[in-house]
Coordinates of C-alpha atoms and ligand atoms in Angstrom, one line a residue:
X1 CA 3.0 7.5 -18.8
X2 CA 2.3 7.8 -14.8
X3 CA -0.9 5.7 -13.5
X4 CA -1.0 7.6 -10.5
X5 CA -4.4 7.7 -8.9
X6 CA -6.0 9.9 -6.1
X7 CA -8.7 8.7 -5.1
X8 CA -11.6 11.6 -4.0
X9 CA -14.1 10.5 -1.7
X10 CA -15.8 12.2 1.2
X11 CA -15.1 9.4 3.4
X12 CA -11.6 9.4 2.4
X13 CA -11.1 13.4 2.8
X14 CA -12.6 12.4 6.6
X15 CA -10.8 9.9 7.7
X16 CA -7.6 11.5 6.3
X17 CA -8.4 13.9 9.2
X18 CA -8.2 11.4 11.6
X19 CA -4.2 10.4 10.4
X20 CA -3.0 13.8 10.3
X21 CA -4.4 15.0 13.5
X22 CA -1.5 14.3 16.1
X23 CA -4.4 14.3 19.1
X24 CA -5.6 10.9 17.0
X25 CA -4.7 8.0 19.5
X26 CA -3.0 5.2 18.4
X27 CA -5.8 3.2 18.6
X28 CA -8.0 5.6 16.6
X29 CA -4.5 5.9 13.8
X30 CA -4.7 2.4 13.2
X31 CA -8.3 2.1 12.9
X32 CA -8.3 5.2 10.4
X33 CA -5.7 3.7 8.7
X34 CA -8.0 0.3 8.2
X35 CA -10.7 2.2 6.8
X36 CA -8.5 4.1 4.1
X37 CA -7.2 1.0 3.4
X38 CA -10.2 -0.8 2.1
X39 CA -11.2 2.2 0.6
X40 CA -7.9 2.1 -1.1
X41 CA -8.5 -1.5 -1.9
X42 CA -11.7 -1.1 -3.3
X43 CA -10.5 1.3 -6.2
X44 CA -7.0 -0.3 -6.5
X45 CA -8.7 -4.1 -7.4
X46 CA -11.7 -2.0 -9.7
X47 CA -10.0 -3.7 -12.9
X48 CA -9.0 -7.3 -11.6
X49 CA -9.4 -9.8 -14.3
X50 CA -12.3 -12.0 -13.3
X51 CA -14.0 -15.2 -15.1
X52 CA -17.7 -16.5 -15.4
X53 CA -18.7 -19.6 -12.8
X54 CA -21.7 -21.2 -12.5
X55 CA -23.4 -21.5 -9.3
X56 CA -26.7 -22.5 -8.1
X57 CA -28.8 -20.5 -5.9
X58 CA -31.8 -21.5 -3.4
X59 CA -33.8 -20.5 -7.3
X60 CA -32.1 -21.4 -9.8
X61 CA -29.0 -21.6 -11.9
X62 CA -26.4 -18.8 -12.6
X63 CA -23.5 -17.4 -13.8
X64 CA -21.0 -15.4 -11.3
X65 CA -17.9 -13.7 -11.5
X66 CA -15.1 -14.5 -9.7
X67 CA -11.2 -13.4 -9.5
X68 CA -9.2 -15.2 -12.5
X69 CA -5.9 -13.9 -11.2
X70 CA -3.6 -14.9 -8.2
X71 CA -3.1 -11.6 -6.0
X72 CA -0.3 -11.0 -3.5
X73 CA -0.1 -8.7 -0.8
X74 CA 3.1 -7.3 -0.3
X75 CA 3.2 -5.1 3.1
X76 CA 6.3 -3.0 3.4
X77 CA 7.3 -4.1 7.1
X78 CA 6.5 -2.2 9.5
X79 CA 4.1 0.4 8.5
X80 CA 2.5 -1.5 5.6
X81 CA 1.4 -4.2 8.6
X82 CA -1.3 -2.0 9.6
X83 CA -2.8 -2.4 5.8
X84 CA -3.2 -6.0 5.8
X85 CA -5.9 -6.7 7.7
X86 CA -8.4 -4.3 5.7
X87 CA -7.3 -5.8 2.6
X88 CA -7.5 -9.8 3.4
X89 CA -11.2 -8.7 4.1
X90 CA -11.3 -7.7 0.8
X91 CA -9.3 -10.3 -0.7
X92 CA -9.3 -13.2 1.9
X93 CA -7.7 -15.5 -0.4
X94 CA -4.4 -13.2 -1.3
X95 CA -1.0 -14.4 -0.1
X96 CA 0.7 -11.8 1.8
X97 CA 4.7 -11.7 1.3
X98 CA 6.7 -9.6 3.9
X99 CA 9.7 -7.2 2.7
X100 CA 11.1 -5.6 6.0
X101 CA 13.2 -2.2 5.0
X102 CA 13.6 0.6 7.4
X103 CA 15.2 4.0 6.0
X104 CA 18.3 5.0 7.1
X105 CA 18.4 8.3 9.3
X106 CA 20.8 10.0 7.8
X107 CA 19.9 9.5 3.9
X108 CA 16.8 8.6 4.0
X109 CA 17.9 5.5 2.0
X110 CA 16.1 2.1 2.2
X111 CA 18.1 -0.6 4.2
X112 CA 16.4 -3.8 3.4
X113 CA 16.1 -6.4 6.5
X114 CA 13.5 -9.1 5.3
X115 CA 13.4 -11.0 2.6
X116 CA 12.3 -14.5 2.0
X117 CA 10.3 -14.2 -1.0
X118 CA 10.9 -17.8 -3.0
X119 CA 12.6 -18.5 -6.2
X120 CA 9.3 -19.3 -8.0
X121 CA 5.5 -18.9 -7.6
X122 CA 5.3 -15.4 -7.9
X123 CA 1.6 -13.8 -8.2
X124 CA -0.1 -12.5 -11.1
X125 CA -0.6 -9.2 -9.0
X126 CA 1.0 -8.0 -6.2
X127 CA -0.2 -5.0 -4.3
X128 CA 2.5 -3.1 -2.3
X129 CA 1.1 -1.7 0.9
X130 CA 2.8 1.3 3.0
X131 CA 0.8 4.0 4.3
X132 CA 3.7 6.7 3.4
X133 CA 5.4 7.0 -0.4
X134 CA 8.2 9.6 0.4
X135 CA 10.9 10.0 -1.1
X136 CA 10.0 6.7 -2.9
X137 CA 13.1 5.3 -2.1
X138 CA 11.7 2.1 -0.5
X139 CA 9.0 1.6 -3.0
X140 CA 11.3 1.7 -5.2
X141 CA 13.3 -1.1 -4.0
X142 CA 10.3 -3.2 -3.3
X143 CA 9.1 -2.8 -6.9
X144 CA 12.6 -3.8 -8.1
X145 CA 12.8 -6.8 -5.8
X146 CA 8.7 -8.2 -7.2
X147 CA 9.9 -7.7 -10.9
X148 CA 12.8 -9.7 -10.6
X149 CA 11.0 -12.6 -8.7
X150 CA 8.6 -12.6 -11.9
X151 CA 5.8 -10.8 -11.0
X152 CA 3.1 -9.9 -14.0
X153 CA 1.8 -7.0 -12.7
X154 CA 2.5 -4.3 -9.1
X155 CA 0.0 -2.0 -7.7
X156 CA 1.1 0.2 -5.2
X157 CA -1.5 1.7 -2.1
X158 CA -0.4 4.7 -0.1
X159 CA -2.6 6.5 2.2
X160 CA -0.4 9.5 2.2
X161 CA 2.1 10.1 -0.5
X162 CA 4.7 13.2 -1.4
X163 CA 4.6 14.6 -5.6
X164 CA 7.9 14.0 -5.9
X165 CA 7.6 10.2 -4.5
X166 CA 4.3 9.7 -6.8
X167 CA 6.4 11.7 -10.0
X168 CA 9.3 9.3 -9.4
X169 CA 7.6 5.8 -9.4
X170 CA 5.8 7.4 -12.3
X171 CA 8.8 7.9 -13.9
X172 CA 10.6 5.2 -12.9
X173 CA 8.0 2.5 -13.3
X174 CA 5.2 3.9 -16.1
X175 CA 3.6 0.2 -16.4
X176 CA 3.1 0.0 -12.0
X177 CA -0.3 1.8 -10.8
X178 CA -0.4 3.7 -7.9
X179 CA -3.0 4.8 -5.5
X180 CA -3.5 7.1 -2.8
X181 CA -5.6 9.0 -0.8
X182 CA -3.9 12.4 -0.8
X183 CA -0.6 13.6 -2.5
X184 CA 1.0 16.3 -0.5
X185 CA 3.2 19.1 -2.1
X186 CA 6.7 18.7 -0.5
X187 CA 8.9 16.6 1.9
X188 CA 10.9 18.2 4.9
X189 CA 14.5 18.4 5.7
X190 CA 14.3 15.1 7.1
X191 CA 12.2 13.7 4.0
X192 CA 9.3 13.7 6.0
X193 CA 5.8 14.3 3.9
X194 CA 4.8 17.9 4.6
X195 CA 2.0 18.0 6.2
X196 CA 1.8 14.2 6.4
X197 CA 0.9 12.7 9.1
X198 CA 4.6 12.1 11.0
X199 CA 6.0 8.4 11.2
X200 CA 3.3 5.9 10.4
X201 CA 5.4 3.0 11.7
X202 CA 5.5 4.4 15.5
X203 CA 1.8 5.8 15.1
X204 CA 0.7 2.4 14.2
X205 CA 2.5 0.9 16.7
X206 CA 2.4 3.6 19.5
X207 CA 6.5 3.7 19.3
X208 CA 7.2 7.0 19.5
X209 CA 11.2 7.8 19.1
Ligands
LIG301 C1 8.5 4.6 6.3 C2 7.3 4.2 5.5 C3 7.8 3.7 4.2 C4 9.0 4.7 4.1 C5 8.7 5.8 3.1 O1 9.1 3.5 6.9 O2 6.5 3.2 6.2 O3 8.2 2.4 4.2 O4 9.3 5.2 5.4 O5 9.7 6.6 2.9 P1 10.5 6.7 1.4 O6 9.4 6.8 0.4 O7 11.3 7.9 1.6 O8 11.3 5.4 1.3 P2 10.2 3.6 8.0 O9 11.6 3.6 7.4 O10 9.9 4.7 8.9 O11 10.1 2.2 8.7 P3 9.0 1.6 9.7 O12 7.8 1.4 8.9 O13 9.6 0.4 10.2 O14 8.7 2.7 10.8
LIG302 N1 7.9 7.7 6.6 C1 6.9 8.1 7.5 O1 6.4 7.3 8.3 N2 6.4 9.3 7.3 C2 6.9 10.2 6.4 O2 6.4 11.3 6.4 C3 8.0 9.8 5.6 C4 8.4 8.5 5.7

């Protein structure tokens, strides 16, 4: 069964604004994209395993609950860059693991580039970050590559995705959850999300092609 999850926020609906709109400088993009990010974050770790501690206050005893489970951040290089940031403030002690692809022009296919994930010590969780879920060609990939090094459990965060990239990780991957702040209805000639919010990569990083 899918565990694909839009979140609905008011805060998300406005900052989404600020993405789409190609007057929004690159400045304002990546700040937008921070904000949506911890938003993201914020339902995407709702159901983390945690475990009691004790602790002592300037009062008195108590009993706290902290994370139980060892969490990964997995930004898809470049876009998924600009996600990283918001979500080590969430989760400052995550390990962030890089996977570089870039799709190719002409098929839209994922070309993986970076890679130096380790034999062992693979997290409990990993959370894939790219703003865009297309096609889902390279989420695809990068789900693929974090099963076979042993990883328990994959989370995906999107800011923008497509229906037919959400219906095929759904498909393709029933036990991976996936969350993002808007699903939009189709993908251009060019497998670009329609209306999207163009290339994330070169908004991100003011690189316009
Ligand atoms: C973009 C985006 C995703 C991918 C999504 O990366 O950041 O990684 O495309 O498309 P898909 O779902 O069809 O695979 P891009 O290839 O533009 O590379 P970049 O981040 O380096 O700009
Ligand atoms: N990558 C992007 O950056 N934008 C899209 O719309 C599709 C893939």
């Amino acid at each position: 069964m899918s565990q694909v999850t839009r979140i609905e926020h008011p805060l998300i609906e406005h900052h989404l604004c600020r993405v789409r709109d190609q007057a929004t400088r690159p400045s304002e993009f990546r700040a937008a994209v921070h904000r949506l990010s911890m938003l993201l974050g914020v339902y995407a770790t709702q159901d983390l395993t945690t475990e009691p501690v004790g602790l002592t206050t300037p009062i008195c005893e108590t009993v706290g609950q902290q994370l139980a489970v060892r969490i990964g951040l997995v930004p898809i290089l470049r876009a998924g860059l600009g996600m990283v940031e918001p979500m080590l403030q969430l989760l400052p002690d995550a390990a962030v693991w890089h996977l570089g692809l870039y799709r190719n022009e002409e098929t839209a296919e994922p070309v993986g580039y970076y890679d130096k994930l380790p034999l062992q010590n693979a997290p409990n969780v990993a959370l894939v970050l790219d703003p865009m879920l297309a096609t889902g060609g390279s989420v695809d990939l990068v789900i693929r590559r974090l099963m076979q090094w042993g990883v328990d459990e994959i989370r995906v965060l999107s800011v923008i995705a497509s229906q037919a990239g959400v219906d095929r990780v759904g498909r393709d991957f029933p036990d991976v959850k996936v969350y993002v702040a808007a699903i939009d209805p189709t993908l251009n000639d060019q497998s670009y999300i329609v209306p999207g919010l163009g290339d994330a990569g070169d908004r991100i990083f003011d690189t316009p092609t």
